[in-house]
mmCIF file of C-alpha atoms in Angstrom:
data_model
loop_
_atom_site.group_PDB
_atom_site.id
_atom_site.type_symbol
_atom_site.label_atom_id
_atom_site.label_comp_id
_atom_site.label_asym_id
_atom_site.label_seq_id
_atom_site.Cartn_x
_atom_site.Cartn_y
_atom_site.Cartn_z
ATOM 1 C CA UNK A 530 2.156 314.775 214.381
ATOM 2 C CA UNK A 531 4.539 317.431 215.027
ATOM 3 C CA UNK A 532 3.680 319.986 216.922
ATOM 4 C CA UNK A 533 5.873 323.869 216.824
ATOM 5 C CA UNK A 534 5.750 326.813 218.809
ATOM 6 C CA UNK A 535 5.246 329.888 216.383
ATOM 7 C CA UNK A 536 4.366 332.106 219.159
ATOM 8 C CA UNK A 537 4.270 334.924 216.554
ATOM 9 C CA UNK A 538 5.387 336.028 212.974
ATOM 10 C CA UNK A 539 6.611 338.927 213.824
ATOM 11 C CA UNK A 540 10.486 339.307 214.216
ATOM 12 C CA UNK A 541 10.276 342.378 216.437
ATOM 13 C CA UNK A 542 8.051 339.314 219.035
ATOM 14 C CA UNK A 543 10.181 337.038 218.865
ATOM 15 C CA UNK A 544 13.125 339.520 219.551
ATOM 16 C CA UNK A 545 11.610 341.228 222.050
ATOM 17 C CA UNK A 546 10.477 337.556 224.003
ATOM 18 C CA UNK A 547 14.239 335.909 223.061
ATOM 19 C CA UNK A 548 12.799 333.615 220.585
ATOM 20 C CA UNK A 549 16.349 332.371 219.397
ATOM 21 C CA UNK A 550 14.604 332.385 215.808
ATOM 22 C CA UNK A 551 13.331 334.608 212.833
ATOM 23 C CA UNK A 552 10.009 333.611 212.289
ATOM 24 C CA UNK A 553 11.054 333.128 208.341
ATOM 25 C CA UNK A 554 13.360 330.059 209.538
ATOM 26 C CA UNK A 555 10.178 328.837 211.740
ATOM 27 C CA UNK A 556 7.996 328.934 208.755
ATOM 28 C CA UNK A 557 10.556 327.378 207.005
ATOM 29 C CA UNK A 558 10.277 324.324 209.348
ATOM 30 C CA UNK A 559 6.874 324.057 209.095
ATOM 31 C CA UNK A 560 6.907 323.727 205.280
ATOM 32 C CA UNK A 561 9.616 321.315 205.305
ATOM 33 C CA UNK A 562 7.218 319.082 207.808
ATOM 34 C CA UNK A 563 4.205 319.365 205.564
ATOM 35 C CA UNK A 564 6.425 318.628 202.664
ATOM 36 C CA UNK A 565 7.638 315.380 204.071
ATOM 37 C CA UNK A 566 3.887 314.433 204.327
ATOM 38 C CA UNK A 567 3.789 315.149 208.371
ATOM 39 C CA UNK A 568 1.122 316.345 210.303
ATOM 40 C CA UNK A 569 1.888 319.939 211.656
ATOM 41 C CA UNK A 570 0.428 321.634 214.678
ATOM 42 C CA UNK A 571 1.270 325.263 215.641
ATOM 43 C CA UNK A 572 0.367 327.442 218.142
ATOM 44 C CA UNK A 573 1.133 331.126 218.692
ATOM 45 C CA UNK A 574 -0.013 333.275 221.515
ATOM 46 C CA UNK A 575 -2.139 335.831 221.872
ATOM 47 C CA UNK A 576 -1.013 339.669 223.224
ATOM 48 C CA UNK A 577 3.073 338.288 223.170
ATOM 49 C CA UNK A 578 3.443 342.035 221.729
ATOM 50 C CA UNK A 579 1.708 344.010 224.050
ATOM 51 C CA UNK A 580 -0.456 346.823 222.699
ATOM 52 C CA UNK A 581 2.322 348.450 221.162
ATOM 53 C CA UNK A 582 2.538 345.530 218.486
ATOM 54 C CA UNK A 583 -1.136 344.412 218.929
ATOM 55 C CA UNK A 584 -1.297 345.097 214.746
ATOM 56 C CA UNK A 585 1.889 343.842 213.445
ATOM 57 C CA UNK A 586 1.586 340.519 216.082
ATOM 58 C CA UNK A 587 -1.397 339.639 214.779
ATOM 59 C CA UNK A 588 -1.149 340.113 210.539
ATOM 60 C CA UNK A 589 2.049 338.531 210.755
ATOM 61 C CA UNK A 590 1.090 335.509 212.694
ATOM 62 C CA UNK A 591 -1.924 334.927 210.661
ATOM 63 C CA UNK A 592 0.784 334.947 207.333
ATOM 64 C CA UNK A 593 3.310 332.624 208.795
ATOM 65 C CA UNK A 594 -0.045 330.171 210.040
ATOM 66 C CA UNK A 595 -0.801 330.838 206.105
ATOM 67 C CA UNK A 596 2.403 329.973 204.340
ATOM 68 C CA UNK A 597 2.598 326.626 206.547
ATOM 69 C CA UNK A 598 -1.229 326.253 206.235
ATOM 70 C CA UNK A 599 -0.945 323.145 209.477
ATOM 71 C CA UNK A 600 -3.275 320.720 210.197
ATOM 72 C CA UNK A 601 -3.875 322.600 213.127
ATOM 73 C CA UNK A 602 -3.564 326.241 214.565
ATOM 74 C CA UNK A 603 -3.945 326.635 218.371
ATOM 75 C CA UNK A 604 -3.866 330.575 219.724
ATOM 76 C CA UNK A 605 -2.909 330.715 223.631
ATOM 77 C CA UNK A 606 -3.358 333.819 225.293
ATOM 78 C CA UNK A 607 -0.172 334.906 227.382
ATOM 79 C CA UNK A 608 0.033 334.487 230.547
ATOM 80 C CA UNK A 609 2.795 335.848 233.018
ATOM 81 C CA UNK A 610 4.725 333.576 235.411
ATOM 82 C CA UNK A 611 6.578 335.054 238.400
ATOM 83 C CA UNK A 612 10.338 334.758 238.136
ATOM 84 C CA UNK A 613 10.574 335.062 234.608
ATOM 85 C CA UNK A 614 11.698 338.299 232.572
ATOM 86 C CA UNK A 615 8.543 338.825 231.567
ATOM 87 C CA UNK A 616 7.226 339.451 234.953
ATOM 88 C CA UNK A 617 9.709 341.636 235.514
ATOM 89 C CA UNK A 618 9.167 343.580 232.844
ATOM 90 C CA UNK A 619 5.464 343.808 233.449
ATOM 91 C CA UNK A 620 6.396 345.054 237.373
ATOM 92 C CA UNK A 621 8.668 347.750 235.899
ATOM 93 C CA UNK A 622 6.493 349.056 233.797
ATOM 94 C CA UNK A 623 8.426 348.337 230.169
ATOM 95 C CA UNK A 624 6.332 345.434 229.556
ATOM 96 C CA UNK A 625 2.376 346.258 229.206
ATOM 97 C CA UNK A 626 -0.630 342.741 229.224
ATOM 98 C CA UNK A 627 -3.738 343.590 226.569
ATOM 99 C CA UNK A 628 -6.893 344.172 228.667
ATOM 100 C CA UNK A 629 -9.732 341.650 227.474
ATOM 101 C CA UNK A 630 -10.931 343.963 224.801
ATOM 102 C CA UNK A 631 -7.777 344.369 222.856
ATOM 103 C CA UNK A 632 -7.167 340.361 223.036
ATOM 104 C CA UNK A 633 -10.533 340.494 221.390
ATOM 105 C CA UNK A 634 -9.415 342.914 218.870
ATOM 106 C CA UNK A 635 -6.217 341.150 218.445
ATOM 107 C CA UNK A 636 -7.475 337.966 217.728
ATOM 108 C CA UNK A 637 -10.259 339.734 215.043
ATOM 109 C CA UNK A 638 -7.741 340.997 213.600
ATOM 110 C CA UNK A 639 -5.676 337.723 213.386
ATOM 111 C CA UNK A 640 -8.952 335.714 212.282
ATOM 112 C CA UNK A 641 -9.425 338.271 209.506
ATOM 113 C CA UNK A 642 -6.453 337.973 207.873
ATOM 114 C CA UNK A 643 -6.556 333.984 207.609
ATOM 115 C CA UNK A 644 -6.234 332.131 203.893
ATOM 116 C CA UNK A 645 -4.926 328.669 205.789
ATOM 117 C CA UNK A 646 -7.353 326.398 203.977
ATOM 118 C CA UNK A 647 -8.238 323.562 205.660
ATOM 119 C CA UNK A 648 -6.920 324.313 208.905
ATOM 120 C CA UNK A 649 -8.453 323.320 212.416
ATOM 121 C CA UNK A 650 -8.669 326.276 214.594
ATOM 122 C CA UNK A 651 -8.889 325.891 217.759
ATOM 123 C CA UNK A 652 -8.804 329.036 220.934
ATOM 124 C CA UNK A 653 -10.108 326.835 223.650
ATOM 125 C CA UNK A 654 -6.846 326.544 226.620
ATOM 126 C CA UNK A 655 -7.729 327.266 230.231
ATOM 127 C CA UNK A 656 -5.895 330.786 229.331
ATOM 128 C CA UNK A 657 -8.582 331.890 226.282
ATOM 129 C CA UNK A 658 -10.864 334.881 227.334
ATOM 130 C CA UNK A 659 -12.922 333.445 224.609
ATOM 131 C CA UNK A 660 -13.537 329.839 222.865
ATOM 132 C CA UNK A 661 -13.591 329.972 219.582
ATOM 133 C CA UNK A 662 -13.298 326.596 217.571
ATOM 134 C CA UNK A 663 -13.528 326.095 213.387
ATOM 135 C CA UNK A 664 -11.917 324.916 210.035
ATOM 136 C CA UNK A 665 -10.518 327.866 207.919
ATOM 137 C CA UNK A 666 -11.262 329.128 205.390
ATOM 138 C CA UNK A 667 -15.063 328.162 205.553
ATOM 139 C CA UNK A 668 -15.727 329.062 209.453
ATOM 140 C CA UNK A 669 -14.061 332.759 209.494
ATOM 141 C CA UNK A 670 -16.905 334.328 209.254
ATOM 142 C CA UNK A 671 -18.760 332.541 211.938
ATOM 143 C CA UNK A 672 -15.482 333.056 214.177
ATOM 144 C CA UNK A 673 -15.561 336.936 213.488
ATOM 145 C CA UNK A 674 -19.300 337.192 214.207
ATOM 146 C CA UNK A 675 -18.804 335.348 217.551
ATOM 147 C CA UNK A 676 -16.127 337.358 218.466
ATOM 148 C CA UNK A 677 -18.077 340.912 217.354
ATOM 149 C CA UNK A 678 -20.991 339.458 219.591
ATOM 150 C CA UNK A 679 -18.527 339.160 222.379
ATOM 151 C CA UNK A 680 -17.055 342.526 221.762
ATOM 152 C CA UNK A 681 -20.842 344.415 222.252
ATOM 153 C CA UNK A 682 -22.288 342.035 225.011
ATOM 154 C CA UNK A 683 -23.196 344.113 228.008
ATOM 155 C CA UNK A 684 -20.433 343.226 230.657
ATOM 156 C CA UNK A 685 -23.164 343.823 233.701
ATOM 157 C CA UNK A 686 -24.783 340.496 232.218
ATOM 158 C CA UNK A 687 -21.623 338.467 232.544
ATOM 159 C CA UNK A 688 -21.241 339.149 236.180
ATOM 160 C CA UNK A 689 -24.782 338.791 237.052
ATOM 161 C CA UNK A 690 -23.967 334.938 235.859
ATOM 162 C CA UNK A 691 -20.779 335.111 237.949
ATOM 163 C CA UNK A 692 -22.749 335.767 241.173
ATOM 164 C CA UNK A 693 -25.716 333.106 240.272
ATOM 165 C CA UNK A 694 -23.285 330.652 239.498
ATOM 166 C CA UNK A 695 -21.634 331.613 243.031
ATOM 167 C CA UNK A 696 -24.855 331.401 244.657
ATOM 168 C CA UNK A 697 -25.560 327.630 243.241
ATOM 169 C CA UNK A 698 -21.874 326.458 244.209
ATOM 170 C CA UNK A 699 -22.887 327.894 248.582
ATOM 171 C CA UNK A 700 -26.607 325.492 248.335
ATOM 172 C CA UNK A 701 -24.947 322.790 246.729
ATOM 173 C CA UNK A 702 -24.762 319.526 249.028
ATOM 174 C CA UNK A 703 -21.246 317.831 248.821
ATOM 175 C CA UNK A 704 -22.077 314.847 248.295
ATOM 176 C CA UNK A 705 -23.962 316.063 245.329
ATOM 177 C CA UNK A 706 -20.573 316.012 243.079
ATOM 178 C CA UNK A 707 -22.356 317.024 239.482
ATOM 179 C CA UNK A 708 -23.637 319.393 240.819
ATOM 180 C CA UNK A 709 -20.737 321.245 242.391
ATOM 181 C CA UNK A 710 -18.336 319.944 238.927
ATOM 182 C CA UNK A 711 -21.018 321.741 236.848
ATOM 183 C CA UNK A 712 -20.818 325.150 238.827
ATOM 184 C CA UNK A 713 -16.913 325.095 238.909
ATOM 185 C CA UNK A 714 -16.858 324.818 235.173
ATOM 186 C CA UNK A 715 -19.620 327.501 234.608
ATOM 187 C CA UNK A 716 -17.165 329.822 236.734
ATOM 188 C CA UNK A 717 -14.134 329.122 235.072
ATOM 189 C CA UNK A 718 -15.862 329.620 231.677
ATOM 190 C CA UNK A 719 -17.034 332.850 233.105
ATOM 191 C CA UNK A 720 -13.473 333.443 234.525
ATOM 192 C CA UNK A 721 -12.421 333.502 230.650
ATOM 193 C CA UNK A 722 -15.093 335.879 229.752
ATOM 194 C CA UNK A 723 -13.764 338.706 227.795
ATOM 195 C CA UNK A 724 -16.152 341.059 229.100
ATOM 196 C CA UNK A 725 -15.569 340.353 232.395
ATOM 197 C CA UNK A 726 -13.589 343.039 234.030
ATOM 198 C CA UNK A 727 -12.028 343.149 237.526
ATOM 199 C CA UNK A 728 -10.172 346.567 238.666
ATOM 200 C CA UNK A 729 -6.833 346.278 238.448
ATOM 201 C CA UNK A 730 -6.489 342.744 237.805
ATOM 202 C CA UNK A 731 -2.932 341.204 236.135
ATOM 203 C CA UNK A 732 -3.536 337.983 235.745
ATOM 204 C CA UNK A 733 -4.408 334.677 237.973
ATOM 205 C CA UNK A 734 -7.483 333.396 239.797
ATOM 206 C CA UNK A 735 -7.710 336.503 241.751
ATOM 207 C CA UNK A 736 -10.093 337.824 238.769
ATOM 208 C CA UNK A 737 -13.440 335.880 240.511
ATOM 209 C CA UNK A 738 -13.150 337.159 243.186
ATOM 210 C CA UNK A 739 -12.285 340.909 242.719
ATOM 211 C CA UNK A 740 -15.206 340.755 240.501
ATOM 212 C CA UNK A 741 -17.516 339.493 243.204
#
């Protein structure tokens, strides 16, 4: 298996994020792997444009995923470390993160524009707002309908299962470990809720608890 980092197939991206390559010689790469009768995964990430190239990030990832058509596509959604330029360019204002509704959007977008036959999709890192798992072409349209039903879902829902899950972790015993494992991973798959929206939240674990 060989595994690539697309990160996107745009050329204005992978400029802007000092890719060191066009995405034609990535795609390029790719096809020489499958040709050589390798297993190819890629991933790309999710928002790497901002919203200013929400549009062109997504259509051209999903036709460099196509014209490599991998054994596997993986989408990451970005996340910003401190001491990196990115972070400084979020601080300074030239640099702007999707909210969870344009990820949403971008990724729809992405999904609909898929012909990678064959393909195992997968959306499900720690980073994803929302998990989202199929084989292209035959799952899109299940993909798109779960991400539509995440896209109207009443976000006062979401939180009221943020503070019952909250509630369940303060009675549970210590001993009882299930217990408390199966509350930590209801919050963090709350935590990745799309819908879930925290005031002036960029990023990190602080989104639980400025939601509470």
């Amino acid at each position: 298996m060989v595994y690539m980092g697309l990160e996107s197939g745009s050329d204005k991206v992978l400029t802007l994020m000092r890719k060191g390559h066009p995405a034609a010689e990535i795609i390029e790469m790719g096809q020489k792997v499958r040709r050589n009768g390798m297993a190819l995964s890629v991933t790309a990430i999710t928002g790497l444009g901002g919203p200013e190239l929400l549009e062109e990030h997504a259509v051209k990832t999903a036709e460099a995923f196509n014209a490599m058509n991998p054994e596997y596509i993986g989408m990451l959604t970005l996340m910003v470390e401190p001491g990196t330029p990115l972070y400084d360019w979020l601080h300074d204002g030239s640099f702007r993160l999707l909210d969870q509704h344009q990820v949403l959007k971008e990724t729809e977008l992405l999904v609909q524009h898929f012909d990678s036959p064959g393909s195992v999709f997968r959306m499900n890192h720690a980073s994803n707002y929302l998990t989202l798992k199929g084989t292209l072409n035959g799952d899109r349209k299940a993909l798109l309908a779960q991400i539509a039903a995440a896209l109207e879902t009443n976000p006062a829902r979401v939180k009221w299962r943020l503070r019952d899950a909250r509630e369940k972790l303060r009675a549970a015993k210590p001993e009882d470990k299930m217990a408390v494992f199966a509350v930590l991973m209801r919050l963090r798959e709350i935590c990745c809720d799309p819908r879930l929206v925290a005031d002036n939240w960029d990023g990190g674990s602080a989104k639980l608890e400025a939601c509470m």
